[in-house]
Each structure stands twice: as structure tokens, then as C-alpha cells.
GROMACS .gro file of C-alpha atoms in nm:
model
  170
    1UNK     CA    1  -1.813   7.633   8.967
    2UNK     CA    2  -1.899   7.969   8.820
    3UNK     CA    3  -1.681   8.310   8.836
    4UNK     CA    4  -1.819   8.608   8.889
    5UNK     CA    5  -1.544   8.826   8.822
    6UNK     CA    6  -1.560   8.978   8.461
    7UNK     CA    7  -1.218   9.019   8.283
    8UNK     CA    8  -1.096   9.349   8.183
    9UNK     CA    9  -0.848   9.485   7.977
   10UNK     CA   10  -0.585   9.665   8.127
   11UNK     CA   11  -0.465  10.079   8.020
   12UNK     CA   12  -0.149  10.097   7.854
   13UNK     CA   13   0.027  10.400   7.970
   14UNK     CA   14   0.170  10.626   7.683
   15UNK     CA   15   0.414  10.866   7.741
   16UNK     CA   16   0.532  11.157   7.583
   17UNK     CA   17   0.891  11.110   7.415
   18UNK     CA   18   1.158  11.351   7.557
   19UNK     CA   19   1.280  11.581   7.366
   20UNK     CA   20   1.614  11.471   7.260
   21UNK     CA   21   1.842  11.663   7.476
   22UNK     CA   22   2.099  11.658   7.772
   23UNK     CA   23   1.912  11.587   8.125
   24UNK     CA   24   2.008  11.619   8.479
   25UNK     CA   25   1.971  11.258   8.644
   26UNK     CA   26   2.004  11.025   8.930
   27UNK     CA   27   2.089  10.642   8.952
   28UNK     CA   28   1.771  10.525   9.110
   29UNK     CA   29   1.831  10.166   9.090
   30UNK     CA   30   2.030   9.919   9.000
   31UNK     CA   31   2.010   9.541   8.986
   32UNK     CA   32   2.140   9.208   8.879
   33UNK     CA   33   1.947   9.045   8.621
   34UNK     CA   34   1.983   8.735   8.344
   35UNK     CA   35   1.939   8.725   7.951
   36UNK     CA   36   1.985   8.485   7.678
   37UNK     CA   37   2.302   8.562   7.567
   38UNK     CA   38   2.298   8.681   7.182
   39UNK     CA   39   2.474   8.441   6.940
   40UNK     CA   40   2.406   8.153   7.213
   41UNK     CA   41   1.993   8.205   7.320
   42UNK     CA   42   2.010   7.878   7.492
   43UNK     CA   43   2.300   8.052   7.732
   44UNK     CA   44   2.209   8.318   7.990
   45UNK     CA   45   2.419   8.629   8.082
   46UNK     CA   46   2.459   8.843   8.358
   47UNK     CA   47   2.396   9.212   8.326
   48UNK     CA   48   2.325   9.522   8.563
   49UNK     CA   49   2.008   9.666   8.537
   50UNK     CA   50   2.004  10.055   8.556
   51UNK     CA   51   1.717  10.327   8.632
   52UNK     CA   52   1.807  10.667   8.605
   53UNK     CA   53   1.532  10.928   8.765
   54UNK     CA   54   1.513  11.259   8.560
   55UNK     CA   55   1.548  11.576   8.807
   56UNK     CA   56   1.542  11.814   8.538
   57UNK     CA   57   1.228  12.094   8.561
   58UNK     CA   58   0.948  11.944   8.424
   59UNK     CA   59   1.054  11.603   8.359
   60UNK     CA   60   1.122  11.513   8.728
   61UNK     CA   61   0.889  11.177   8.732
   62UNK     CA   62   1.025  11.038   8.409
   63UNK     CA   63   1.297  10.716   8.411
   64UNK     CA   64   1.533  10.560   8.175
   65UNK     CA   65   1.681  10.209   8.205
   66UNK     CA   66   2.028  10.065   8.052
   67UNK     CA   67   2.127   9.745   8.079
   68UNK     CA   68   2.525   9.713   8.134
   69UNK     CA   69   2.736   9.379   8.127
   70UNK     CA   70   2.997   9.339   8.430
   71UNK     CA   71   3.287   9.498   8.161
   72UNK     CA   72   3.494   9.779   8.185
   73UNK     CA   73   3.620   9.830   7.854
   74UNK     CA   74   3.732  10.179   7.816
   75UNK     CA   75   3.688  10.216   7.414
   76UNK     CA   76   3.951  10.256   7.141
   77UNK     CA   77   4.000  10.364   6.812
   78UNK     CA   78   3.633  10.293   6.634
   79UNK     CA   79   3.474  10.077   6.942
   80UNK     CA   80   3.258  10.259   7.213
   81UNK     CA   81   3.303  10.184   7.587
   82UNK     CA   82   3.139   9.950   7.772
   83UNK     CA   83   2.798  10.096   7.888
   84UNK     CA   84   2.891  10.000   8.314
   85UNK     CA   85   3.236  10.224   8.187
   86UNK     CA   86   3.071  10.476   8.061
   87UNK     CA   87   2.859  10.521   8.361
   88UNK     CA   88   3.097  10.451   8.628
   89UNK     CA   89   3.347  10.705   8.392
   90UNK     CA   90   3.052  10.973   8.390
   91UNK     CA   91   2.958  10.979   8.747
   92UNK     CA   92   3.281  10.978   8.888
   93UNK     CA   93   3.449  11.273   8.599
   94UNK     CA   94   3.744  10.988   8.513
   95UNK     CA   95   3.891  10.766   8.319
   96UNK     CA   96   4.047  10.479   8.445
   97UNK     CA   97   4.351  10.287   8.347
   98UNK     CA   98   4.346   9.947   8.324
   99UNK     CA   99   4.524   9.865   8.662
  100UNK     CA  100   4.229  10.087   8.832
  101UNK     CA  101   3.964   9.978   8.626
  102UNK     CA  102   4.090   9.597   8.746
  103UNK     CA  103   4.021   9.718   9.111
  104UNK     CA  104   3.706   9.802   9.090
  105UNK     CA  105   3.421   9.540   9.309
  106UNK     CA  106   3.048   9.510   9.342
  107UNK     CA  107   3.100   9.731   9.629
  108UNK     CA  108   3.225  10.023   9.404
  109UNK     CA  109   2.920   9.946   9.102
  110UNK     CA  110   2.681   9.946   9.384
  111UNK     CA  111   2.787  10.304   9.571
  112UNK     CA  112   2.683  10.415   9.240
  113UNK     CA  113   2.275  10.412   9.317
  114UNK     CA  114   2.174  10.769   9.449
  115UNK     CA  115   2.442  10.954   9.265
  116UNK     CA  116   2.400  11.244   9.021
  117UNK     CA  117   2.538  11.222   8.640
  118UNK     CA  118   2.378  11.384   8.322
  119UNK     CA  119   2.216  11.169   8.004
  120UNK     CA  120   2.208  11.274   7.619
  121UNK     CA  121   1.842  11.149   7.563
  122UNK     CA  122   1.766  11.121   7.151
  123UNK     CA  123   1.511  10.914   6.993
  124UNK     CA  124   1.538  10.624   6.793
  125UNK     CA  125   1.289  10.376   6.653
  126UNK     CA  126   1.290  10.031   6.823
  127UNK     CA  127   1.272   9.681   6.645
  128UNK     CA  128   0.876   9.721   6.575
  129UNK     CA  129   0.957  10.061   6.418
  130UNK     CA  130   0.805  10.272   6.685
  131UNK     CA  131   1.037  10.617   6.852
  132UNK     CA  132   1.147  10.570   7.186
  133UNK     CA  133   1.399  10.746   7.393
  134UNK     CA  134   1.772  10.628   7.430
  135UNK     CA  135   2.058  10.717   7.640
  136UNK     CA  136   2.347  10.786   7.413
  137UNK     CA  137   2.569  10.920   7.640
  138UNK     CA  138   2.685  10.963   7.953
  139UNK     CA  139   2.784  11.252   8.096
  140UNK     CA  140   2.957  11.418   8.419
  141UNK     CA  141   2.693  11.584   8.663
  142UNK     CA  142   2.771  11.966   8.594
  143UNK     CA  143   2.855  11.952   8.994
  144UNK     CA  144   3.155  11.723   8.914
  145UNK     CA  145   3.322  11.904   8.647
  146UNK     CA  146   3.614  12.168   8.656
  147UNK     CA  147   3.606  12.525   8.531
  148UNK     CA  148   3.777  12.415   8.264
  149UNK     CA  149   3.552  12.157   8.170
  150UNK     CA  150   3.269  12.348   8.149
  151UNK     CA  151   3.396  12.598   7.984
  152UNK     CA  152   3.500  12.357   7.722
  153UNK     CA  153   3.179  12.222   7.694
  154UNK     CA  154   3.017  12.538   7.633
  155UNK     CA  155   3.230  12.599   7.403
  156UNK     CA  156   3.170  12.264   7.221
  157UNK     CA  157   2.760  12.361   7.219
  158UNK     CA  158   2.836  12.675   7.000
  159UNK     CA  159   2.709  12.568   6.629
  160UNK     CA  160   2.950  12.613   6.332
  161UNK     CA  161   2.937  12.872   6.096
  162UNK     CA  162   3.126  12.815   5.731
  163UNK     CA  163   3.287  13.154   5.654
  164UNK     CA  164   3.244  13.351   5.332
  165UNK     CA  165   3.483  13.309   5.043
  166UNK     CA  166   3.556  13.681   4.964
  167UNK     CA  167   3.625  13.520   4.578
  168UNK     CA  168   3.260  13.347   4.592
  169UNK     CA  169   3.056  13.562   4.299
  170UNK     CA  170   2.681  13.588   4.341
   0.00000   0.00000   0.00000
């Protein structure tokens, strides 16, 4: 038997990085998925698979994934939070104790999908040495936040300035 279809080589799409910044997003999707597990390849773990939509002007189209093991470790002193924490902290403008973070089900991860919470996008190079976009934080939909909040934030954006040492000669 002969083919007649000839093979072709498919187009790689290439997007433009995002300029790293703070953008306005929505939990698209999540789902359950399995990976070797790190120091034990022949193991598999469970994670949650995330995809965040981009509503910001301009960007509205573009998506960024996280993966997030079924933890809820709030951070400490020189450790970050978990990245399902972070999320579930973000979207819902809290942080939970340990008691509440204990009560928390599937049920509770997966009323998550469709709501609104805000990503610091930066750019990093991946393992082959090439940028990409990241999610380094998460953040509290500006929707969600007090007056106080924001007004702290805003006040947290405004740069620095060192001030003049009247006995500094030039």
C-alpha cells in the first residue's frame, strides 16, 4: 500500500512576552492532573492545573497556567505560600487560619473557576534559557479590596526617593 498524503510540518505559534506588570484576570480553568514527583520520578503527584484568562485592554486573549499541589500552607518567616494558598488567599481578599484553611473541600477549590483576581506577570528565562512569562504573585481583584487597601497599595507603587544630605559637598 501507498499513501498519498504528504507530511507537513506544523507552525509554531510565537507570542509576544507581556510586559512584566500587574494584570486584571479570570480563573478560566482548572483541572486535576499527575506528575512525576521531584526527588522520586518513578512516583506520580497530584496537582491542580490552573488557566487564568487576561481581561486587561489589549491583552484580553492571552492565558497563563500554574500548577498548584492540594496544600494550603500559608508561608512563614523565609518560605512562600503554597501556590493553591496564594490563589485561594488572592481571590477571596483573606488569610486563613489554620482551623479554616483545614475546612476547605474540592467544592470550595472548584467555585474558584470564573472568578476575578489580579497577576504580577515578570519574565524569567526557562530551563533552555529562553524568557517566558511567570506569575509571581497573586493578587486581590481591585473589586475585592477595601478603601483602605487600595489606598495602601497606591501608596506602596510610589518609587523611593533618597533625600539630600544638606552636609553632602559637591
Amino acid at each position: 500500500m501507498s499513501t498519498s498524503l504528504s507530511p507537513r510540518v506544523p507552525v509554531k505559534k510565537e507570542y509576544k512576552l507581556l510586559p512584566q506588570n500587574i494584570y486584571n484576570a479570570i480563573i478560566d480553568n482548572l483541572e486535576d492532573d499527575t506528575r512525576p514527583r521531584y526527588n522520586k520520578p518513578e512516583e506520580k503527584e497530584k496537582y491542580i492545573k490552573f488557566t487564568f484568562r487576561i481581561t486587561e485592554k489589549g491583552y484580553e486573549d492571552r492565558k497563563m497556567w500554574a500548577n498548584a499541589t492540594p496544600s494550603l500552607f500559608p508561608g512563614s518567616s523565609g518560605l512562600s505560600s503554597s501556590t493553591l494558598y496564594a490563589i485561594l488567599s488572592a481571590v477571596n481578599n483573606k488569610n486563613y487560619t489554620e482551623e479554616e484553611s483545614a475546612k476547605i473541600t474540592a467544592q470550595d477549590i472548584n467555585e474558584l473557576e470564573g472568578k476575578s483576581l489580579r497577576l504580577v506577570i515578570k519574565q524569567a528565562p526557562n530551563q533552555k534559557g529562553e524568557m517566558r512569562n511567570k506569575i509571581d504573585t497573586y493578587l486581590p481583584a481591585k473589586e475585592n479590596m477595601t478603601e483602605d487597601e487600595k489606598a495602601n497599595e497606591m501608596l506602596d507603587a510610589i518609587p523611593t526617593v533618597e533625600s539630600e544630605d544638606p552636609n553632602t559637598k559637591f
